[in-house]
Amino acid sequence: MKAKPMDTLTARRTGQDRTVASERVAQFEIRYTQFLDEEGRPRCELPPFAHDPELLVSLYEHMVLNRLFDRKAVALQRTGQLGTYPSSLGQEATAVAIGAAMAREDVLLGTYRETAAMLIRGVEMREILLYWGGDERGMAYAGPRAPKEDFPISVPIATHAPHAVGVAYAFKLRKEPRVAVCVVGDGATSKGDFYEAMNGAAVWRLPVVFVIVNNGWAISMPRHAQSAAATLAQKAIAAGIEGEQVDGNDTIAVYDAMRRALDKARAGGGPHVIEALTYRLSDHTTADDARRYRSAEDVERHAALDPVKRLRAHLVQQGMWSAAKEEALHAECGARVEQAVREYLATPAREPASMFDHLFAELPEALRWQREELSAVERETNDE
Amino acid sequence: MKAKPMDTLTARRTGQDRTVASERVAQFEIRYTQFLDEEGRPRCELPPFAHDPELLVSLYEHMVLNRLFDRKAVALQRTGQLGTYPSSLGQEATAVAIGAAMAREDVLLGTYRETAAMLIRGVEMREILLYWGGDERGMAYAGPRAPKEDFPISVPIATHAPHAVGVAYAFKLRKEPRVAVCVVGDGATSKGDFYEAMNGAAVWRLPVVFVIVNNGWAISMPRHAQSAAATLAQKAIAAGIEGEQVDGNDTIAVYDAMRRALDKARAGGGPHVIEALTYRLSDHTTADDARRYRSAEDVERHAALDPVKRLRAHLVQQGMWSAAKEEALHAECGARVEQAVREYLATPAREPASMFDHLFAELPEALRWQREELSAVERETNDE
Amino acid sequence: MNDTAEITLVEAVNRALAHELAADPSVVVLGEDVGVCGGVFRATAGLLERFGPERVIDTPLSEVLIAGMSVGLAAQGMRPVAEIQFMGFIYPALDQLLNHASRLRNRTRGRLSCPMVVRAPMGAGIHAPEHHSESTETLFAHIPGLRVVIPSSPARAYGLLLAAIRDPDPVVFLEPTRIYRLVKEAVPDTGEALPLDVCFVLRSGSDVTLVSWGAALRETLAAADALAAEGVSAEVIDVATLAPLDMTTILESVAKTGRCVIVHEAARHVGVGAEIAARLADEGLLTLFAPVKRVTGYDTVVPLAKLEQHYMPSTERILRAARATLEAA
Amino acid sequence: MNDTAEITLVEAVNRALAHELAADPSVVVLGEDVGVCGGVFRATAGLLERFGPERVIDTPLSEVLIAGMSVGLAAQGMRPVAEIQFMGFIYPALDQLLNHASRLRNRTRGRLSCPMVVRAPMGAGIHAPEHHSESTETLFAHIPGLRVVIPSSPARAYGLLLAAIRDPDPVVFLEPTRIYRLVKEAVPDTGEALPLDVCFVLRSGSDVTLVSWGAALRETLAAADALAAEGVSAEVIDVATLAPLDMTTILESVAKTGRCVIVHEAARHVGVGAEIAARLADEGLLTLFAPVKRVTGYDTVVPLAKLEQHYMPSTERILRAARATLEAA
Ligand SMILES: Cc1ncc(C[n+]2csc(CCOP(=O)(O)OP(=O)(O)O)c2C)c(N)n1
Ligand SMILES: Cc1ncc(C[n+]2csc(CCOP(=O)(O)OP(=O)(O)O)c2C)c(N)n1
Ligand SMILES: [Mg+2]
Ligand SMILES: [Mg+2]
């Protein structure tokens, strides 16, 4: 008996002819969908919803609102009135379509760049400003139209993906026709959390729609360096889920994919993965300087694919929009943003001791002295 | 401007006709390879290495050795001479082919069930017994043929997968033609660690061969409940890696796939995923009772596919093997196992204070008193 | 199960789980091998049969998923009780516990909450394989917003687990494997919870206070017995809830005895024993007659089976420490 | 970089990295955005240009991978220096640090070892978003086999990071963001490491010992100044290496002063301060004139920017505590 076959074997060639011995056991494909070309012209018959001017105009209005809000938030940060802020410039089509396609009773679990989706779902601009201004009350969603069950912004990348599985499990257990929509970035797809969540959602055939907002960058990491996978949609295959790509700057394509995925999930068809191809035109956040790692040409090339411009062009072509309407919209949105900023800036400060208020349902006996000490220190400091 | 499009929109249908707007952007397939049928008969032309009696017989011998060792280890556990032990009964083809196909200078990173691969690579039976007997020295790999750079058994599932990426990165950086072979179970494929590792290996095109030993079970979880993916090989697609399935009870098929993958990795072709389909005929470990969760019929059906029997049948058909050789082999292996057991049982106990020996390269000043206290307590206790 | 027959700690865990599953439809149990198999320690045996696979959920081998989906379930008003198969495999779940479970209520100002329990077997002493002998309660006790509970008897396992499941906030519930089957006692299925956030005085005494939790209480109580034989009266406190910590009981005891020995199996450096000693060095300083001693696992990796006994606090070591505090006076 | 010009702490980190990359071909730097971007805090700026993308590695967004591949690299004799972008994102890496990095040498009886460094920015005070203000050094300090180091000045950042990279065992190196750019000093690129495992006495005094580390040393030193103005002489100790802990220096100081205040930004419950106080309650008890005080972050989630200042130990709180120890005498 030989001690180590490996030594003797290393040099030998292996067989090359596998045709007889092997058979195909599984096959997959990823498709990419776009309805509007870069000039806003339909590339084919549009889905029925796209013939509804009220819907299309509403989507457009929210995109513009988000853009103005976003611009204002960056300005507030630059003038020291807001903390670090992540702009979603250029990604409005995807965020708005996600938010608009969802039903009110669905639950959104997103990142820090889904402002537009949050606004459509009823989170207030004032609250979003509060959050980025460094105040936890921003995630309380206290407004009249608030999506009370939506998850707060998830900063630790991809960690909210498994939450979506739990939320959807609860829906399924209670036989509620609701869907958990989990939005992650391209960078997030490299995290095990995202993968474990997809796998779990598929095992139990849960109503989860995973949307990968592929904006080309994870801070300074370009998409191609994040994964050798040709598409991010194919990550779904690992979990046995259907995945697809859409043009994330084509509001109609994203909305269409969302509706199909939501309908499927609501009908018990299980999870779905949508990769929306868009581009982060802004810096990663106001704390970032993207010129360090990408060229102006790259940004310009993508700026030409601006989703707001594209949908506007389409609306104008269809006779659904006009310069007058555009002007009125800007005025209205601008006023709403200004009003929100005023409310934000006028929000009374919180008592420092309130940092203990929601640690537990009731502050345990053992911790009360800490709250008291904090208050005492405050009093002393204020007295001085 | 509408407040909540989602309310008005929920009821509307989305478009169904996607043919025009969508195009295929990626396509994948998974193939399954088997050379020997259940009776050990070639299903097709065998790869060249399979015509080498020396190699085939050596593979067979190691399979038998492992089986005898395994049986003995379980017996030792049952008689209180060994701790919990994970048998690899029924998985010998895969483990032996993995170990045999690797070059000496490659690095193995495996789980607790790759005993056969470890033995071929030069880990001593005595050491493996020491480890399962509760003695860290079992992972010291101190024998003359020891694969000094191989990783120790990894108990926390899938956590060694990222190690393989680091090992392979070092190989690539130093331009060494070596491969890291990472072996995981079917259960392990559900862990984010495995996925992050595959993704990283592919991004840097590293020489890593991932082998998924799909033995049908992760303790009580049957394969189908672990993932909705039709194959585990397709997990590779998520990372942009090629994945394939082989009959894990067909020693020739596993060896062939390993050699192809190793050659490719060594030549700079990057990582590869092999799913070997086999079956855990034993309990999960000696601490488990598999009758709680699977039927005797299921086990029997798979016992009929026994890889040892299959390769023996093939060798006999090819005139490479005989009853006399079989008898001699059993005698030799039995003797070697007995010898190892004697060495194991005769291994002198370690000083308790040695638990501090390899915590750091040198025990920090701050911890010395703890080692002294331990020794003092020992002395006192022994004195009493 | 016979209600008056004596049962083990792991059976008491099972009884508490069954009780809450029956009593509260929002309770679900999830984890690896908890369903069909009934748990590798049988803690969930019979639950699948009684409550069905939708509420007794066998999960893929994914600790991040287990912890993360529990957060999602809890936010939806469910009461997930997740099992992590061994404490050595809980670390992938720590991110979810720290960044989400413990904070969900705070970061949404009470809009969402996270009434989940993560159960895990802990500790050495059962000759288990590598990574199966962890006592890393410090990692969880340090996280604001989490409760950490360790039972030391069947009755406390039952009562505290009920309390943990009913608690409106996340609880890490650690079960010492060494005492899973070591003692039996009658644990009537009354559905009565024990209070969280308080220590239990297991034995009162006047000369020295022995503070411990979990399996180490066995050796601690044995030491108290040995001290009694020497004429020394030891008070024994089971901390039970490690965070938040009931120092009142411990300070009161030490005010009486003037001496304290803290015993835990976890590594010594920044173990929870350090917190107790630190509180004594502050609020209790004037009552101390003698240095506060800690008898703990050493600051090295828990050894495999052959040496694990030498790692864990033994009765002898506890006695040494207790005698040192008595001599100091 | 001009060798004699004064530099910030983050520049000192950069200088140490560059020094070791140049001096030792086995050193590699890896992490998210460390290459082309030069690190979100610019700690790795210019390294890619100098040492190339093979040794200054931009990784996918995968903390488990970053930690795990560092273990693999280290086992192969490389010296990986991994950056985790913020301490709030280090938790997925904890499993690798606890179950592998800290144990690889022990579990192979020295056959393999793990000379890796994990760097991460830590702490509050820079008005950063959620999860960007963590001080959870306890989680790492409690793990046997890990070293935990926190620098408090540019020179110590340089010297300690060199030592960490050269150390044959794993080191968690935490950099307080609040002082990344707050002070400058000349840090000549001598390649001389500072010793690990020892405290640094930053200021000697005779009335009270103030023990701290990282950014909190700023307020601690300010408190020492204020005390000096009141005629109280405070000794200030920078712990620097939190595990293993140099208690000798602290015990000697307290033997002299009889009073001790421990200051850290981390939450109080089972913070590393507890370990120091516990050691004083044992070995130092007889030298104590006054209760050992801890001034720490509170046991709640670090608040967002608006309230973070109220969470962190302030000079006022340190003074309150110090005065309390002085009054007790
Ligand atoms: C687990 C974790 N690691 C690192 C970070 C730091 N970080 C914040 S955003 C970001 C990039 C995220 O990229 P992507 O997922 O593509 O989302 P995008 O910012 O492009 O919307 C990183 C690395 C984090 N928040 N969480
Ligand atoms: C991270 C982790 N979780 C749980 C366990 C407990 N455990 C040990 S083996 C096992 C099943 C592993 O299944 P698989 O990967 O298929 O390997 P097999 O045992 O079948 O060889 C589990 C859950 C573990 N060791 N590590
Ligand atoms: Mg992105
Ligand atoms: Mg398996």
mmCIF file with all atom_site columns, N, CA and C and ligand atoms in Angstrom, chain B residues 186-187 213 215 217-218, ligand 4:
data_model
loop_
_atom_site.group_PDB
_atom_site.id
_atom_site.type_symbol
_atom_site.label_atom_id
_atom_site.label_alt_id
_atom_site.label_comp_id
_atom_site.label_asym_id
_atom_site.label_entity_id
_atom_site.label_seq_id
_atom_site.pdbx_PDB_ins_code
_atom_site.Cartn_x
_atom_site.Cartn_y
_atom_site.Cartn_z
_atom_site.occupancy
_atom_site.B_iso_or_equiv
_atom_site.pdbx_formal_charge
_atom_site.auth_seq_id
_atom_site.auth_comp_id
_atom_site.auth_asym_id
_atom_site.auth_atom_id
_atom_site.pdbx_PDB_model_num
ATOM   1  N  N  . ASP B 1 186 ? -22.973 20.090 2.562  1.00 0.00 ? 186 ASP B N  1
ATOM   2  C  CA . ASP B 1 186 ? -24.155 20.699 1.946  1.00 0.00 ? 186 ASP B CA 1
ATOM   3  C  C  . ASP B 1 186 ? -24.737 21.771 2.873  1.00 0.00 ? 186 ASP B C  1
ATOM   4  N  N  . GLY B 1 187 ? -24.738 21.485 4.170  1.00 0.00 ? 187 GLY B N  1
ATOM   5  C  CA . GLY B 1 187 ? -25.254 22.474 5.110  1.00 0.00 ? 187 GLY B CA 1
ATOM   6  C  C  . GLY B 1 187 ? -24.459 23.765 5.057  1.00 0.00 ? 187 GLY B C  1
ATOM   7  N  N  . VAL B 1 213 ? -19.276 18.644 -0.295 1.00 0.00 ? 213 VAL B N  1
ATOM   8  C  CA . VAL B 1 213 ? -19.599 17.229 -0.089 1.00 0.00 ? 213 VAL B CA 1
ATOM   9  C  C  . VAL B 1 213 ? -21.067 17.164 0.312  1.00 0.00 ? 213 VAL B C  1
ATOM   10 N  N  . ASN B 1 215 ? -23.714 15.254 1.265  1.00 0.00 ? 215 ASN B N  1
ATOM   11 C  CA . ASN B 1 215 ? -24.030 13.911 1.769  1.00 0.00 ? 215 ASN B CA 1
ATOM   12 C  C  . ASN B 1 215 ? -25.493 13.795 2.154  1.00 0.00 ? 215 ASN B C  1
ATOM   13 N  N  . TRP B 1 217 ? -27.420 15.362 4.071  1.00 0.00 ? 217 TRP B N  1
ATOM   14 C  CA . TRP B 1 217 ? -27.888 15.772 5.389  1.00 0.00 ? 217 TRP B CA 1
ATOM   15 C  C  . TRP B 1 217 ? -26.960 16.772 6.047  1.00 0.00 ? 217 TRP B C  1
ATOM   16 N  N  . ALA B 1 218 ? -27.543 17.678 6.786  1.00 0.00 ? 218 ALA B N  1
ATOM   17 C  CA . ALA B 1 218 ? -26.823 18.522 7.735  1.00 0.00 ? 218 ALA B CA 1
ATOM   18 C  C  . ALA B 1 218 ? -27.489 18.190 9.070  1.00 0.00 ? 218 ALA B C  1
HETATM 19 MG MG . MG  E 2 .   ? -24.048 17.226 4.921  1.00 0.00 ? 4   MG  E MG 1
#
